[in-house]
Amino acid sequence: MAQYRSAPGIRGNVTLLVLAEIGAMSLWFVSAAILPELTREVSLAPWRAGLLSTAVQIGFVLGALVLAVHGTSDRFDPRRVFAICALIAALSTLVLTVLPVGSLSQIVARAITGFCLAGVYPVGMKIAVGWTLRRRGLIVGILVGALTLGSAAPHGLALMGGTDWRVTVILAAGLSAVGAGLVLFMRLGPHHAIASAGFDASALMLAWRSRPVRLAFAGYLCHMWELYAFWAWIAAALAASFHLSGLADPEHAARLVAFFAIALGGAFCVPAGAMADRIGKARVAGGCMALSGAFAIATALSFGGPAWITAAVAILWGIAVIPDSAQFSALVADSAPSDRAGSLMTFQTALGFLLTAFTIQLSPILAQAFGWPIVLAAFGIGPLIGVEAMRRLAHLRRTSPDR
């Protein structure tokens, strides 16, 4: 932690950033958290329900590419970019309360939210890494933990909102507005980069030509295969399982378990980041994916059985599913030329979130056709394949440390 002590104000400023990140990212899975109430109010087909979450992913991809090509966070104060995007995202979420449930206008509003969140999460990362050089694995882990806690927040807010889904939406929008205000009170770090080469399309061929970058991309895509689908649909899957188990209030129990599963995963991002700085990013990422894939299959096998077993395994899955996330971008940054790393990380993120749009949209449709156990087991395929990519990358970095 020496790097923390050498940068005056890092704790207070990063704390403000973390709180702002949690507030703004609480908007991401609002539609998934309130889905039971929405479907009771208006009968939603599985594909329509999926679109309310998929639209956020598509919006995020478009926003990330537009902001990267424009170089927005390099041209302007990133704190203001973060604040404006968080505030617009809050407003686009708030309008859900007055739009027809499941309508095209609600789907467009969710896409606008996703577009604006591209000015929150990646920009927050840029602000965070300006505070340290040597402990970036740790500090990126802290920000991913904040992202995860924010993603868990809608399930907690839904418990507070009760049967009125509009209360949940208003609370989430309020948290994002508070986050927009908090980020304006922090300072930029001593290593903040005020200039960047921006998005370089010619760099994208390195994603295939460079073996270390290619393996880092492969691991990230295998990770994203399950991550956002898990976050979006674990509450719905648990509710179905708990109903078969005979629980009196399966939806309430599912939300509670989903909240803890996602939130505890965020808490483990910090020690995982510190461990990655010590023993290697590829080793930590591979270990997390092995556990995550195993718990995905275990959750599928426990489906409909004793509720406490399914809940326990799902929480363990939630703990394992996210701590590796920060390390894939760091692996690209380590393996790519410094003037190409930003473009490659943008491309990596865009590919990953496009994949999540596919898995999120298909999950409820496949669940209706084949059942949630099949879908949950399929979630585990990605990380188990990713283990091999990380094994090869760890071996490559060990035998050729300059690559």
mmCIF file of N, CA, C and O in Angstrom, residues 12-24 79 82-83 86 127 174-187:
data_model
loop_
_atom_site.group_PDB
_atom_site.id
_atom_site.type_symbol
_atom_site.label_atom_id
_atom_site.label_comp_id
_atom_site.label_asym_id
_atom_site.label_seq_id
_atom_site.Cartn_x
_atom_site.Cartn_y
_atom_site.Cartn_z
ATOM 1 N N GLY A 12 -9.465 9.605 0.200
ATOM 2 C CA GLY A 12 -10.694 10.395 0.178
ATOM 3 C C GLY A 12 -11.253 10.563 -1.215
ATOM 4 O O GLY A 12 -12.469 10.433 -1.437
ATOM 5 N N ASN A 13 -10.380 10.827 -2.176
ATOM 6 C CA ASN A 13 -10.846 11.055 -3.543
ATOM 7 C C ASN A 13 -11.348 9.774 -4.210
ATOM 8 O O ASN A 13 -12.372 9.787 -4.900
ATOM 9 N N VAL A 14 -10.648 8.664 -3.991
ATOM 10 C CA VAL A 14 -11.107 7.399 -4.565
ATOM 11 C C VAL A 14 -12.399 6.945 -3.880
ATOM 12 O O VAL A 14 -13.277 6.357 -4.527
ATOM 13 N N THR A 15 -12.541 7.249 -2.598
ATOM 14 C CA THR A 15 -13.800 6.933 -1.910
ATOM 15 C C THR A 15 -14.971 7.671 -2.544
ATOM 16 O O THR A 15 -16.046 7.097 -2.769
ATOM 17 N N LEU A 16 -14.785 8.954 -2.842
ATOM 18 C CA LEU A 16 -15.835 9.713 -3.531
ATOM 19 C C LEU A 16 -16.161 9.090 -4.884
ATOM 20 O O LEU A 16 -17.334 8.980 -5.269
ATOM 21 N N LEU A 17 -15.116 8.679 -5.607
ATOM 22 C CA LEU A 17 -15.327 8.067 -6.920
ATOM 23 C C LEU A 17 -16.086 6.754 -6.793
ATOM 24 O O LEU A 17 -16.996 6.468 -7.583
ATOM 25 N N VAL A 18 -15.724 5.953 -5.799
ATOM 26 C CA VAL A 18 -16.388 4.668 -5.590
ATOM 27 C C VAL A 18 -17.876 4.872 -5.292
ATOM 28 O O VAL A 18 -18.744 4.191 -5.855
ATOM 29 N N LEU A 19 -18.185 5.824 -4.415
ATOM 30 C CA LEU A 19 -19.585 6.098 -4.074
ATOM 31 C C LEU A 19 -20.356 6.606 -5.292
ATOM 32 O O LEU A 19 -21.518 6.224 -5.514
ATOM 33 N N ALA A 20 -19.706 7.459 -6.086
ATOM 34 C CA ALA A 20 -20.356 7.961 -7.301
ATOM 35 C C ALA A 20 -20.606 6.831 -8.293
ATOM 36 O O ALA A 20 -21.665 6.765 -8.933
ATOM 37 N N GLU A 21 -19.643 5.919 -8.408
ATOM 38 C CA GLU A 21 -19.774 4.780 -9.323
ATOM 39 C C GLU A 21 -20.916 3.866 -8.896
ATOM 40 O O GLU A 21 -21.725 3.424 -9.717
ATOM 41 N N ILE A 22 -21.003 3.583 -7.603
ATOM 42 C CA ILE A 22 -22.084 2.734 -7.103
ATOM 43 C C ILE A 22 -23.433 3.370 -7.412
ATOM 44 O O ILE A 22 -24.364 2.704 -7.880
ATOM 45 N N GLY A 23 -23.547 4.677 -7.157
ATOM 46 C CA GLY A 23 -24.810 5.359 -7.398
ATOM 47 C C GLY A 23 -25.234 5.309 -8.852
ATOM 48 O O GLY A 23 -26.379 4.964 -9.178
ATOM 49 N N ALA A 24 -24.312 5.642 -9.755
ATOM 50 C CA ALA A 24 -24.667 5.677 -11.176
ATOM 51 C C ALA A 24 -24.927 4.284 -11.743
ATOM 52 O O ALA A 24 -25.863 4.083 -12.527
ATOM 53 N N ARG A 79 -14.299 14.361 -14.809
ATOM 54 C CA ARG A 79 -15.287 14.438 -13.725
ATOM 55 C C ARG A 79 -16.591 15.025 -14.236
ATOM 56 O O ARG A 79 -17.686 14.579 -13.861
ATOM 57 N N PHE A 82 -18.341 12.428 -16.459
ATOM 58 C CA PHE A 82 -18.977 11.447 -15.577
ATOM 59 C C PHE A 82 -20.282 12.022 -15.029
ATOM 60 O O PHE A 82 -21.337 11.362 -15.081
ATOM 61 N N ALA A 83 -20.223 13.236 -14.490
ATOM 62 C CA ALA A 83 -21.392 13.834 -13.843
ATOM 63 C C ALA A 83 -22.539 14.057 -14.828
ATOM 64 O O ALA A 83 -23.696 13.736 -14.528
ATOM 65 N N ALA A 86 -23.997 10.634 -15.830
ATOM 66 C CA ALA A 86 -24.768 10.038 -14.736
ATOM 67 C C ALA A 86 -26.110 10.737 -14.564
ATOM 68 O O ALA A 86 -27.132 10.093 -14.278
ATOM 69 N N ILE A 127 -10.234 8.024 -14.405
ATOM 70 C CA ILE A 127 -9.981 8.876 -13.235
ATOM 71 C C ILE A 127 -9.219 8.090 -12.172
ATOM 72 O O ILE A 127 -8.259 8.594 -11.575
ATOM 73 N N GLY A 174 -32.412 8.514 -8.203
ATOM 74 C CA GLY A 174 -31.900 9.423 -7.183
ATOM 75 C C GLY A 174 -30.457 9.110 -6.813
ATOM 76 O O GLY A 174 -29.632 10.021 -6.632
ATOM 77 N N LEU A 175 -30.120 7.819 -6.701
ATOM 78 C CA LEU A 175 -28.741 7.441 -6.393
ATOM 79 C C LEU A 175 -27.779 7.905 -7.478
ATOM 80 O O LEU A 175 -26.663 8.368 -7.197
ATOM 81 N N SER A 176 -28.195 7.784 -8.742
ATOM 82 C CA SER A 176 -27.335 8.223 -9.836
ATOM 83 C C SER A 176 -27.132 9.738 -9.803
ATOM 84 O O SER A 176 -26.021 10.233 -10.057
ATOM 85 N N ALA A 177 -28.194 10.470 -9.492
ATOM 86 C CA ALA A 177 -28.068 11.931 -9.398
ATOM 87 C C ALA A 177 -27.124 12.325 -8.271
ATOM 88 O O ALA A 177 -26.318 13.251 -8.415
ATOM 89 N N VAL A 178 -27.195 11.617 -7.154
ATOM 90 C CA VAL A 178 -26.259 11.874 -6.044
ATOM 91 C C VAL A 178 -24.828 11.576 -6.476
ATOM 92 O O VAL A 178 -23.894 12.324 -6.181
ATOM 93 N N GLY A 179 -24.655 10.457 -7.213
ATOM 94 C CA GLY A 179 -23.319 10.122 -7.723
ATOM 95 C C GLY A 179 -22.775 11.198 -8.636
ATOM 96 O O GLY A 179 -21.573 11.510 -8.596
ATOM 97 N N ALA A 180 -23.639 11.785 -9.468
ATOM 98 C CA ALA A 180 -23.207 12.874 -10.353
ATOM 99 C C ALA A 180 -22.684 14.052 -9.560
ATOM 100 O O ALA A 180 -21.715 14.707 -9.959
ATOM 101 N N GLY A 181 -23.312 14.311 -8.417
ATOM 102 C CA GLY A 181 -22.834 15.410 -7.585
ATOM 103 C C GLY A 181 -21.543 15.081 -6.869
ATOM 104 O O GLY A 181 -20.631 15.919 -6.774
ATOM 105 N N LEU A 182 -21.419 13.855 -6.354
ATOM 106 C CA LEU A 182 -20.237 13.475 -5.577
ATOM 107 C C LEU A 182 -18.953 13.557 -6.392
ATOM 108 O O LEU A 182 -17.908 13.993 -5.887
ATOM 109 N N VAL A 183 -19.012 13.120 -7.659
ATOM 110 C CA VAL A 183 -17.782 13.059 -8.452
ATOM 111 C C VAL A 183 -17.204 14.453 -8.688
ATOM 112 O O VAL A 183 -15.985 14.611 -8.908
ATOM 113 N N LEU A 184 -18.027 15.476 -8.631
ATOM 114 C CA LEU A 184 -17.542 16.843 -8.849
ATOM 115 C C LEU A 184 -16.732 17.372 -7.667
ATOM 116 O O LEU A 184 -16.043 18.383 -7.798
ATOM 117 N N PHE A 185 -16.827 16.703 -6.534
ATOM 118 C CA PHE A 185 -16.089 17.143 -5.348
ATOM 119 C C PHE A 185 -14.699 16.527 -5.253
ATOM 120 O O PHE A 185 -13.921 16.890 -4.373
ATOM 121 N N MET A 186 -14.364 15.591 -6.133
ATOM 122 C CA MET A 186 -13.052 14.944 -6.043
ATOM 123 C C MET A 186 -12.035 15.641 -6.946
ATOM 124 O O MET A 186 -12.385 16.381 -7.865
ATOM 125 N N ARG A 187 -10.757 15.398 -6.649
ATOM 126 C CA ARG A 187 -9.671 15.922 -7.467
ATOM 127 C C ARG A 187 -9.155 14.828 -8.397
ATOM 128 O O ARG A 187 -9.395 13.656 -8.171
#
